[in-house]
Coordinates of C-alpha atoms and ligand atoms in Angstrom, one line a residue:
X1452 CA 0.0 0.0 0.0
X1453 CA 1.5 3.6 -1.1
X1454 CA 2.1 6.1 1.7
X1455 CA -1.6 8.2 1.9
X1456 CA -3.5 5.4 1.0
X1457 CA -6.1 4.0 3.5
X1458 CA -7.5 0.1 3.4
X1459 CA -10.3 -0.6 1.3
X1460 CA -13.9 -1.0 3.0
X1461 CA -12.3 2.1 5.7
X1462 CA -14.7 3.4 7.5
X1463 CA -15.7 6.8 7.2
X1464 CA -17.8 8.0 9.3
X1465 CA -18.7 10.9 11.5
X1466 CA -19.6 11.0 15.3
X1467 CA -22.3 12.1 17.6
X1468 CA -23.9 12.4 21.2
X1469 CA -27.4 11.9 21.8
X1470 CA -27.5 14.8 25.2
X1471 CA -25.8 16.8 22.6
X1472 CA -27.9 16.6 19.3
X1473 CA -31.0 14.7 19.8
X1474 CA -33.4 17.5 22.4
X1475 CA -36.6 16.1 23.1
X1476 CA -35.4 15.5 26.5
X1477 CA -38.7 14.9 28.3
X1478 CA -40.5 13.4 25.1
X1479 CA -42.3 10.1 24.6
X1480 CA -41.3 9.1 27.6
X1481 CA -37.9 10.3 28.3
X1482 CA -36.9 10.8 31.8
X1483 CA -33.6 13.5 32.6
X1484 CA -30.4 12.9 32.4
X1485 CA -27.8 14.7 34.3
X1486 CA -27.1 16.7 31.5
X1487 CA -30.6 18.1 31.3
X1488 CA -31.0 19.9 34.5
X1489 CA -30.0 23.4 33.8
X1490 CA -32.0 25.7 32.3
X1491 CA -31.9 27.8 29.6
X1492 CA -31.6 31.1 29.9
X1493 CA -28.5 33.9 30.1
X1494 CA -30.0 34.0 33.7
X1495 CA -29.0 30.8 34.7
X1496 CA -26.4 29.6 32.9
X1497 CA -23.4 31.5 30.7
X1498 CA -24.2 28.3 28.0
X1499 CA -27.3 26.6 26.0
X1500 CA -29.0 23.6 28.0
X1501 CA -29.4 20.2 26.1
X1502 CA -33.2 20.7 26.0
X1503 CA -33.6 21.1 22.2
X1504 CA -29.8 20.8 21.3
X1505 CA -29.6 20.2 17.5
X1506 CA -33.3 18.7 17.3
X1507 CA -32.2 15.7 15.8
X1508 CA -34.5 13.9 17.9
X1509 CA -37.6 15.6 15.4
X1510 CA -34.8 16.2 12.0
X1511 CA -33.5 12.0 11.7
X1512 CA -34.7 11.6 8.7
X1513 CA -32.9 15.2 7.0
X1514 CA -29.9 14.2 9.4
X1515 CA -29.5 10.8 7.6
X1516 CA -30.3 11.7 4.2
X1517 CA -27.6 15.0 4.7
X1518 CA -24.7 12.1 6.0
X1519 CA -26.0 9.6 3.0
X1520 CA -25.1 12.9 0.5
X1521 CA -22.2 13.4 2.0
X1522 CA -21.2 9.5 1.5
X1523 CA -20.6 8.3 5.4
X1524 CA -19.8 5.0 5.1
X1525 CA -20.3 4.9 9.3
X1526 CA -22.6 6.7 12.0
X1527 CA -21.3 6.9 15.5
X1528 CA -23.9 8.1 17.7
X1529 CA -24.7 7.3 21.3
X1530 CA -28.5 5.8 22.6
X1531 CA -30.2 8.0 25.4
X1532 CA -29.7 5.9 28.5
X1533 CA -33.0 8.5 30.3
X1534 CA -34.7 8.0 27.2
X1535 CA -34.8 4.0 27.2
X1536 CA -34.4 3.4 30.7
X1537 CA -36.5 6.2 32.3
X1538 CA -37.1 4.9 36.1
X1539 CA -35.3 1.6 37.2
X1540 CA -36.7 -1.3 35.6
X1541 CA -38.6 0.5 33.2
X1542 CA -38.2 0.2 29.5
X1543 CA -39.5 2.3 27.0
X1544 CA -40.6 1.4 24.2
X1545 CA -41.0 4.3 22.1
X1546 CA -37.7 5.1 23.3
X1547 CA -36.5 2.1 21.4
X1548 CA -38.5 2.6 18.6
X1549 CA -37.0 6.0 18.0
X1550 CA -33.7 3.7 17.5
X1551 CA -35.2 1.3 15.9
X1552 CA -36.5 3.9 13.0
X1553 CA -33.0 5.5 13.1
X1554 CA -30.8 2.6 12.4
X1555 CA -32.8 0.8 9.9
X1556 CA -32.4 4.9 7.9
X1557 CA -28.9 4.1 8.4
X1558 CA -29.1 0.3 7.0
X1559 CA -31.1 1.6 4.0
X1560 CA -28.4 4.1 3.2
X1561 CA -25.2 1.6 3.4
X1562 CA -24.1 3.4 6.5
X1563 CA -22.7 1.3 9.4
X1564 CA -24.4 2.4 12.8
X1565 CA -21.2 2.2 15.5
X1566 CA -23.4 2.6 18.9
X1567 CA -22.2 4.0 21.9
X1568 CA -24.2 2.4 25.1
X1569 CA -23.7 4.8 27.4
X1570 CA -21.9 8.6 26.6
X1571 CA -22.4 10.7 29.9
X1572 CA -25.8 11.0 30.1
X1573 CA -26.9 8.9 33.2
X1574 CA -30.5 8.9 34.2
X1575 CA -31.3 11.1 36.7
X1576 CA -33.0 8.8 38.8
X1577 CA -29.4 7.2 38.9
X1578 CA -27.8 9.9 40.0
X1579 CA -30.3 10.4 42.7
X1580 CA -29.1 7.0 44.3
X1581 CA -25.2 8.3 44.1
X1582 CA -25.0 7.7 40.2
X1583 CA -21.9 5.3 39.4
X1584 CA -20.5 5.3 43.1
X1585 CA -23.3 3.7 44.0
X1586 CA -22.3 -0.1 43.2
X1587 CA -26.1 -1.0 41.9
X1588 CA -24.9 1.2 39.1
X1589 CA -23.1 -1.7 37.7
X1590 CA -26.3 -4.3 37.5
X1591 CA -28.5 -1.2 36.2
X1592 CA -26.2 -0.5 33.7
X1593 CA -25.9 -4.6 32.5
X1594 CA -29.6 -4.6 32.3
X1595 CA -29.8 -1.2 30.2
X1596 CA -27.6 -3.1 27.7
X1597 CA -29.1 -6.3 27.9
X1598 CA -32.2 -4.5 26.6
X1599 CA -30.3 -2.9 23.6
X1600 CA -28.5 -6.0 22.6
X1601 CA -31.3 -8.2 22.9
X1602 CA -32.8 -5.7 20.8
X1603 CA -30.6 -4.2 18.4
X1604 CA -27.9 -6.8 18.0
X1605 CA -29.2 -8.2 14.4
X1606 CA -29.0 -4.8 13.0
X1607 CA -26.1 -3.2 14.9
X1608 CA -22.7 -4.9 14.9
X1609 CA -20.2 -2.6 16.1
X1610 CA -20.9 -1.7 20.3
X1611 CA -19.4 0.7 22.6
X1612 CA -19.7 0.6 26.1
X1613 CA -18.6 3.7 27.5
X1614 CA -17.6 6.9 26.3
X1615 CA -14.6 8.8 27.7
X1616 CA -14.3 7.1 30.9
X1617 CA -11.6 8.5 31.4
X1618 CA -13.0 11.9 30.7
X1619 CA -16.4 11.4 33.0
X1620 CA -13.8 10.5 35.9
X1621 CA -11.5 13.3 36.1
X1622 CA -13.2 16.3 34.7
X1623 CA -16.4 14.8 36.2
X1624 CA -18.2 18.1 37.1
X1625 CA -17.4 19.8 33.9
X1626 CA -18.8 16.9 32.1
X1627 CA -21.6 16.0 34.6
X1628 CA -22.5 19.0 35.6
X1629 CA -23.4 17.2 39.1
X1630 CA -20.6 18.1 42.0
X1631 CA -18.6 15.2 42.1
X1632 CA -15.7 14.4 44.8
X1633 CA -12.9 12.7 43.2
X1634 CA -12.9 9.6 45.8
X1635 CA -16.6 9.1 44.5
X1636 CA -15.8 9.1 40.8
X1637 CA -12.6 6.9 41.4
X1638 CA -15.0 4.4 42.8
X1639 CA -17.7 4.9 39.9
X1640 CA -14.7 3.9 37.8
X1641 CA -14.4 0.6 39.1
X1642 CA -17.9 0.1 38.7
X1643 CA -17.9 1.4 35.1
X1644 CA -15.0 -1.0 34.9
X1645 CA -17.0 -3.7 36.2
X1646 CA -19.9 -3.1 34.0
X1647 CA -18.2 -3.3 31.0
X1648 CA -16.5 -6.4 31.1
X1649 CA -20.1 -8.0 32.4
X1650 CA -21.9 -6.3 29.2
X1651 CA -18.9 -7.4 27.0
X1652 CA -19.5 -11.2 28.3
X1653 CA -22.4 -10.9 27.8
X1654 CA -22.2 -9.5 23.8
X1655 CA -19.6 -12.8 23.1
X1656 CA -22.0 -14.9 24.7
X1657 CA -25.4 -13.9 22.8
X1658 CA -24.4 -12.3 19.8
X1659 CA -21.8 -12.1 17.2
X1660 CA -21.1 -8.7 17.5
X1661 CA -18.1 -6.6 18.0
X1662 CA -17.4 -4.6 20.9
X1663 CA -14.7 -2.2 22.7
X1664 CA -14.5 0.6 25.2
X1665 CA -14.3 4.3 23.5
X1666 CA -11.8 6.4 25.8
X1667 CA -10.0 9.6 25.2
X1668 CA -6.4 8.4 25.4
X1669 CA -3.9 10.7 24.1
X1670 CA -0.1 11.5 23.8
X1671 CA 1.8 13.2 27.1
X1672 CA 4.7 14.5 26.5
X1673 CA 7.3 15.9 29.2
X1674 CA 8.3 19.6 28.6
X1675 CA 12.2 19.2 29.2
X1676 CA 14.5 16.1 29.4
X1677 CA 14.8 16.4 33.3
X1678 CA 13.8 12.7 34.0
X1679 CA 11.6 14.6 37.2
X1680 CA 9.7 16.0 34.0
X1681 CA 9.7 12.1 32.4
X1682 CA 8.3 10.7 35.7
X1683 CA 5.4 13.7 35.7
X1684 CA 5.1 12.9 32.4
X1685 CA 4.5 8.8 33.3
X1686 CA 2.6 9.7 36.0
X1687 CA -0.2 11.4 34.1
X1688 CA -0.1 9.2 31.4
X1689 CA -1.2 6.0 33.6
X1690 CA -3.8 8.0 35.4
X1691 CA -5.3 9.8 32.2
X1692 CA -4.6 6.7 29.6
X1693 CA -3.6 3.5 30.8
X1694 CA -5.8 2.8 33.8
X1695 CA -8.6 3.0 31.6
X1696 CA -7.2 0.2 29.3
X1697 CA -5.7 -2.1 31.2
X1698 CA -8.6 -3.6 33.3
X1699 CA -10.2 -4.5 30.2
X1700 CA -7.4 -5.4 28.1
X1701 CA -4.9 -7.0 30.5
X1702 CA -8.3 -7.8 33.4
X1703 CA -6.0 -6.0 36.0
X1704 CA -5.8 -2.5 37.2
X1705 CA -2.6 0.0 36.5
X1706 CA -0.3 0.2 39.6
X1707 CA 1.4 2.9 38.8
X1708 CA -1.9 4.5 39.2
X1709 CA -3.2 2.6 41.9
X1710 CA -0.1 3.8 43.9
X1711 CA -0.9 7.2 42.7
X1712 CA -4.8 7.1 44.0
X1713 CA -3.3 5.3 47.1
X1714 CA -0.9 7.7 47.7
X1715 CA -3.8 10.7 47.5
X1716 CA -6.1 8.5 49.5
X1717 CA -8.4 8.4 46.3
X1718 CA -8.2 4.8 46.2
X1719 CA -11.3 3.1 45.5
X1720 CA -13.2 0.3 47.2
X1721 CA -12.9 -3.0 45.8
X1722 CA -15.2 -6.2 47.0
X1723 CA -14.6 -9.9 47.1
X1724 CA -14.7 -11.1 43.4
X1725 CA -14.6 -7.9 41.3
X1726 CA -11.0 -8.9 40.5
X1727 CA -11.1 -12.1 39.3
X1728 CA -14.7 -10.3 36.8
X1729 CA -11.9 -8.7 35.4
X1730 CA -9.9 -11.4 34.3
X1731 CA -12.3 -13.3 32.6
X1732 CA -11.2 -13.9 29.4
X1733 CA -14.5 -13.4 27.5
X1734 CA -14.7 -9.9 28.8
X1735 CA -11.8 -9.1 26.8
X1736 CA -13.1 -6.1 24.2
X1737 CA -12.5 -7.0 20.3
X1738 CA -11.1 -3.1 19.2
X1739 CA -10.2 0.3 21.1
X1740 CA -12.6 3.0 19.8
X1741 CA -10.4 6.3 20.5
X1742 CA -11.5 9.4 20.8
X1743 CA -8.3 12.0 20.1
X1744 CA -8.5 15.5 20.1
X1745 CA -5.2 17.4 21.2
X1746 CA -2.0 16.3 23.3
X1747 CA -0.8 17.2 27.3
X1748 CA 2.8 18.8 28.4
X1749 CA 3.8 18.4 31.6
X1750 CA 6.4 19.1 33.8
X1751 CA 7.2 18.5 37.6
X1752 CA 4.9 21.1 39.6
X1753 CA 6.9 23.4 41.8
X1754 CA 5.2 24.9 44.9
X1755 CA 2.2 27.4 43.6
X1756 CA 1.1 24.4 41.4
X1757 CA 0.7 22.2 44.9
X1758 CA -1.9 24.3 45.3
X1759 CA -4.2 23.7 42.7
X1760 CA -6.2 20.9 43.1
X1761 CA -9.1 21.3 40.0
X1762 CA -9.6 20.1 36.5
X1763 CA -10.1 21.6 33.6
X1764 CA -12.2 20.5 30.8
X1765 CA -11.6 16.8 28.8
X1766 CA -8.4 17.8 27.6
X1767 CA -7.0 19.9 29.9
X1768 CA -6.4 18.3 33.2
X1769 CA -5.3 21.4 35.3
X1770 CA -5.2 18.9 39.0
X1771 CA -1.9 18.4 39.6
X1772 CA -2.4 16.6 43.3
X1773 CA 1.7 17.1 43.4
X1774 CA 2.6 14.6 40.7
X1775 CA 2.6 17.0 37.5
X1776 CA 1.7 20.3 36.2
X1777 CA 0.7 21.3 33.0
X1778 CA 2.5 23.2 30.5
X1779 CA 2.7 25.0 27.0
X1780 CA 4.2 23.4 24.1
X1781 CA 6.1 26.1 22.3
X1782 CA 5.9 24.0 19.7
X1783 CA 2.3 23.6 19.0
X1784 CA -0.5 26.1 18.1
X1785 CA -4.0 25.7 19.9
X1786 CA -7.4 26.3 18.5
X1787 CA -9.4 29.0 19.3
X1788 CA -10.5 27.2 22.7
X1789 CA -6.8 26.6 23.5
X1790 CA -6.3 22.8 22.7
X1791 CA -3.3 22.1 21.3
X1792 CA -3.2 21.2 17.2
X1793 CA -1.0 18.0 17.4
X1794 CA -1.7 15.6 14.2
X1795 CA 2.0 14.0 15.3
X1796 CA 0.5 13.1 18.5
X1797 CA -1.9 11.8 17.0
X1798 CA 0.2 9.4 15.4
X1799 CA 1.8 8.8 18.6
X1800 CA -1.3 8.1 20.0
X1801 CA -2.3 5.5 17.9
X1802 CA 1.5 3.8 18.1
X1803 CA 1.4 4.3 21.9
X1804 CA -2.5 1.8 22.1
X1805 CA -1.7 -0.5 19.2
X1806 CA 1.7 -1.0 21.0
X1807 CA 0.2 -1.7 24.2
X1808 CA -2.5 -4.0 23.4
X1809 CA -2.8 -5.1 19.9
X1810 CA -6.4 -5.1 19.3
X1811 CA -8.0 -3.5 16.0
X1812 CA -8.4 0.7 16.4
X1813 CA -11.7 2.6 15.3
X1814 CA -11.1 6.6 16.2
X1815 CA -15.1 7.5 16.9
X1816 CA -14.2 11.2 17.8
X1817 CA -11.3 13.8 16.5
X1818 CA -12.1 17.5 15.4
X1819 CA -11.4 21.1 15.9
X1820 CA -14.0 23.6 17.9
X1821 CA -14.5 27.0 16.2
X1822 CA -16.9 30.2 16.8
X1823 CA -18.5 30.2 13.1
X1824 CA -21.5 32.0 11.9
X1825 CA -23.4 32.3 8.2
X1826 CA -21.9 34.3 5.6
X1827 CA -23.8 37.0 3.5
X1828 CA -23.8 34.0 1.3
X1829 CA -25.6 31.7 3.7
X1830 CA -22.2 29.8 3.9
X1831 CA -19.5 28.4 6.3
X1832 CA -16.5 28.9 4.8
X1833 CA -14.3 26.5 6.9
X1834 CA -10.9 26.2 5.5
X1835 CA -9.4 25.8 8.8
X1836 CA -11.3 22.7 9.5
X1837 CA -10.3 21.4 6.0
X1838 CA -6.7 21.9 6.9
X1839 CA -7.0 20.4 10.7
X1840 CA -8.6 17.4 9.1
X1841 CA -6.1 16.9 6.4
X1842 CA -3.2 17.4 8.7
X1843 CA -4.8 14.7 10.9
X1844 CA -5.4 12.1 8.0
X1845 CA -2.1 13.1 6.3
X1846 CA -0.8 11.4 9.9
X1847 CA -3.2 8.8 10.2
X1848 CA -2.3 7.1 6.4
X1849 CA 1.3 7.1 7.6
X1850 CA 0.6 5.3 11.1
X1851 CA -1.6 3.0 8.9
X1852 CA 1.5 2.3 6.8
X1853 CA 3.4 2.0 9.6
X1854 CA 1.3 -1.3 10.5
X1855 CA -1.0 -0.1 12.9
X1856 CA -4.6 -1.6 12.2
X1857 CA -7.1 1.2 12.2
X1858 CA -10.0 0.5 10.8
X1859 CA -12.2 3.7 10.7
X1860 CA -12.3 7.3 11.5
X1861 CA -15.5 9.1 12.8
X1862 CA -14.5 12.5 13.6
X1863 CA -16.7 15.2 15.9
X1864 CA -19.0 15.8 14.7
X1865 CA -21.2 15.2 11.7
X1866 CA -23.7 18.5 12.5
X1867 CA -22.9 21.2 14.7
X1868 CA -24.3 20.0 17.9
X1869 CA -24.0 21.6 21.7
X1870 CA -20.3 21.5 23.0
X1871 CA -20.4 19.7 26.5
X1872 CA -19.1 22.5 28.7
X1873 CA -18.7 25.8 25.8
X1874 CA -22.5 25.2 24.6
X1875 CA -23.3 26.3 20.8
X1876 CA -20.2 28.8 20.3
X1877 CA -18.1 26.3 20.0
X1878 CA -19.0 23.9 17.0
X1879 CA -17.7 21.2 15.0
X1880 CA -19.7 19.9 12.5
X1881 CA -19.3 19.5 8.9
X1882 CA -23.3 20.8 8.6
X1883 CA -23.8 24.3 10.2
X1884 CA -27.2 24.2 12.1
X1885 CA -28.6 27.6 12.3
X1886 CA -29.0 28.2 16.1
X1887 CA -27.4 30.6 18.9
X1888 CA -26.9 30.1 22.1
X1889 CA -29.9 31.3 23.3
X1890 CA -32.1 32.0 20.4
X1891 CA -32.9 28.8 18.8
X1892 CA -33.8 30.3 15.5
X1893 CA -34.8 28.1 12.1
X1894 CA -32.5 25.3 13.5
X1895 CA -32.4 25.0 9.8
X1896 CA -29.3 22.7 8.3
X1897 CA -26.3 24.1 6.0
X1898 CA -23.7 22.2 4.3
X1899 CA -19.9 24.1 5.4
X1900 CA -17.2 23.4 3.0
X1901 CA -15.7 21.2 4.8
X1902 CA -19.1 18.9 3.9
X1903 CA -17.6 19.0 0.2
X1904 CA -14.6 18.7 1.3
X1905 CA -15.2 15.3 2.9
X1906 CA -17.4 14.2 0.5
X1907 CA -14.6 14.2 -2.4
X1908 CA -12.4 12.5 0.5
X1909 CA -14.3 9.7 1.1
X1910 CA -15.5 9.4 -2.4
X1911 CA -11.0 8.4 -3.5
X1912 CA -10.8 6.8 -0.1
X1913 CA -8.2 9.1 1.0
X1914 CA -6.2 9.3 -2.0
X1915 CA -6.7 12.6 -2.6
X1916 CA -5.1 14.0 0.3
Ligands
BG6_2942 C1 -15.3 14.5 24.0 C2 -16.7 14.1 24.2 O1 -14.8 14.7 25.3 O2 -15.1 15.7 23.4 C3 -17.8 14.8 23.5 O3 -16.9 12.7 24.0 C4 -17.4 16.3 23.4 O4 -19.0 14.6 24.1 C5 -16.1 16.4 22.7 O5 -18.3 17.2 22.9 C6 -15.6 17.8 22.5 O6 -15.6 18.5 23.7 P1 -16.3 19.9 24.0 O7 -16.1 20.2 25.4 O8 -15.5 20.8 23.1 O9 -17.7 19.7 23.6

């Protein structure tokens, strides 16, 4: 295979969130998720609420057709947990039906539904009971996907269980929007942990499908060759990448981070038998979905940063808890929401988890965040994103060549949908949907250039690039 080229039958896709496109939030049955409890208005909150979002829950059908003209190959898209699973035991049916309708779209139009089980949106009832520190979180969240296999398993054949674990644990009231102690989101880690490998049993045992966590692992790098600066360096990078992987890849936890929780007395609680869940051998998941945005610098924290003790967003984990700080790269230029542009650490990325474990590699999110609005000539001129995505692919053929096995990219996000913490100003999409913050206006759909962009992409398979 030439350098640039990707494999045939790639998948090219494009990702989304149901809290963050779909709206309807108390319809047909829907209970709230966590997501859906502030309110929308300037008021209340500096951001949009999830209420309406993009309206895909009412625009499918034009949402489908738009990704069937622009020749997606693959959806990635997330099913409401509130909206199927709306009080515990309680399963609603036109909850699934709403799924039901939206995948067989999908069949009709040759494009491969990749379903996220859960992405951040936990029932509220949940929550009310502690959400995922609570241990029944585990057997609530097994049943939940025992519905949607039992269901959907004929028609759907790539599963993921969780989205950015990793991500809902350490910047868990950014993406929550519930206060969360750390110590309680360590311990809903283990039970996330302990879910998944259950639900991923349980996929090998009743269907032929595929399935695989979907985490946000990405490269760290340490800002000088001070080996203090490599150990900070190591440090975040088991906390923030590898103890996410390794109970479900190798069935044990990281000790390098377990040290580091035990160390901050963050460690969680672990029961007679969880351990030996984990090593079961069918829990082992058939492919890493990644989710890759920008990389981390740090460097060994001096005294002020002792002090801080927050997060950031997703991709900026500000906490040091004395074991790093983070830092600028000189060498990298940031968005317009300050992540770093790093298509080499992408690459490194994808060397780093193909190296590690050796399982098959989907990327289900990657993409840049921009303030954009219409043109005079009811356009999105988006150039930049053209350029982000090229320099991203450019990187991703050559890993490809370099005999790592990826085996789609869904980048974020297929229509401009409602950032989790930076609301509407921040978008992604290829399709521009007419909406402000506040003002939810026509909601009406417009292709950017990037739409035609990607079209002519997927149409040579990459070979254009
Ligand atoms: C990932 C999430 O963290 O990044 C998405 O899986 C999210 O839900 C995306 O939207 C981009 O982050 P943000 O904060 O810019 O919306």
């Amino acid at each position: 295979m030439n350098k640039n080229k990707f494999p045939d039958n790639f998948y090219w896709g494009a990702s989304t969130s149901a809290y963050q496109c779909e709206g309807g939030w108390n319809e047909d049955g829907k209970t709230p998720g966590i997501n859906d409890i502030i309110e929308n208005t300037p008021q209340n909150s500096e951001i949009s609420d999830f209420k309406i979002a993009s309206d895909h829950y009412h625009r499918w059908k034009e949402d489908v057709a738009l990704m069937a003209e622009m020749g997606l190959k693959m959806y990635r898209f997330s099913i409401s947990w509130p909206r199927i699973n709306p009080a515990q035991g309680v399963y609603n049916e036109k909850g699934l039906k709403f799924y039901d309708d939206l995948i067989d779209e999908l069949k009709k139009n040759n494009i491969e539904p990749l379903v996220t089980m859960f992405h951040f949106d936990t029932p509220i009832w949940l929550q009310d009971m502690g959400g995922w520190a609570n241990r029944i979180a585990i057997d609530e969240y097994y049943k939940y996907c025992e519905v949607l296999l039992k269901r959907y398993s004929k028609k759907v054949k790539y599963w993921q269980t969780i989205n950015e674990q990793n991500m809902y644990v350490l910047a868990a009231a950014v993406i929550s929007k519930t206060p969360t102690q750390a110590k309680d989101a360590w311990q809903g880690n283990h039970h996330m942990n302990l879910g998944q490998v259950k639900v991923i049993k349980l996929c090998h045992q009743i269907t032929d499908c595929k399935i695989g966590p979907a985490p946000n692992i990405s490269a760290v790098y340490h800002e000088t060759s001070n080996p203090e600066d490599k150990i900070a360096a190591q440090t975040l990078d088991a906390i923030r990448n590898w103890m996410f992987l390794d109970p479900l890849c190798y069935g044990r936890y990281n000790s390098l981070a377990v040290n580091y929780l035990k160390s901050k007395d963050l460690m969680f609680k672990i029961e007679k038998g969880d351990l030996e869940l984990l090593k079961d051998p069918m829990s082992r998941p058939d492919f890493i979905a990644n989710n890759y945005y920008c990389s981390t610098t740090v460097r060994k924290p001096n005294d002020e940063d002792l002090k801080i003790e927050k997060t950031g967003d997703q991709h900026n984990i500000k906490s040091s808890f004395g074991a790093f700080a983070q830092t600028k790269n000189k060498f990298l230029k940031t968005t317009q929401f300050g992540w770093e542009i790093d298509p080499i650490g992408f690459r490194i990325t994808l060397r780093d988890v193909w190296d590690r474990y050796h399982l098959p590699i989907v990327i289900t999110e990657c993409g840049i965040g921009c303030r954009e609005k219409l043109d005079k000539d009811g356009k999105i001129h988006d150039q930049y994103r053209i350029d982000f995505y090229e320099s991203y692919l450019k990187e991703l053929a050559i890993t490809i060549n370099e005999g790592v096995e990826v085996f789609g990219f869904n980048p974020w996000s297929c229509f401009d949908l409602v950032s989790t913490h930076e609301g509407m100003e921040k978008r992604y999409g290829f399709i521009y949907v007419d909406r402000g913050e506040f003002d939810l206006r026509t909601l009406n759909r417009y292709k950017k250039d990037s739409f035609f962009w990607y079209k002519e992409l997927i149409k040579n398979n990459g070979s254009n690039l």
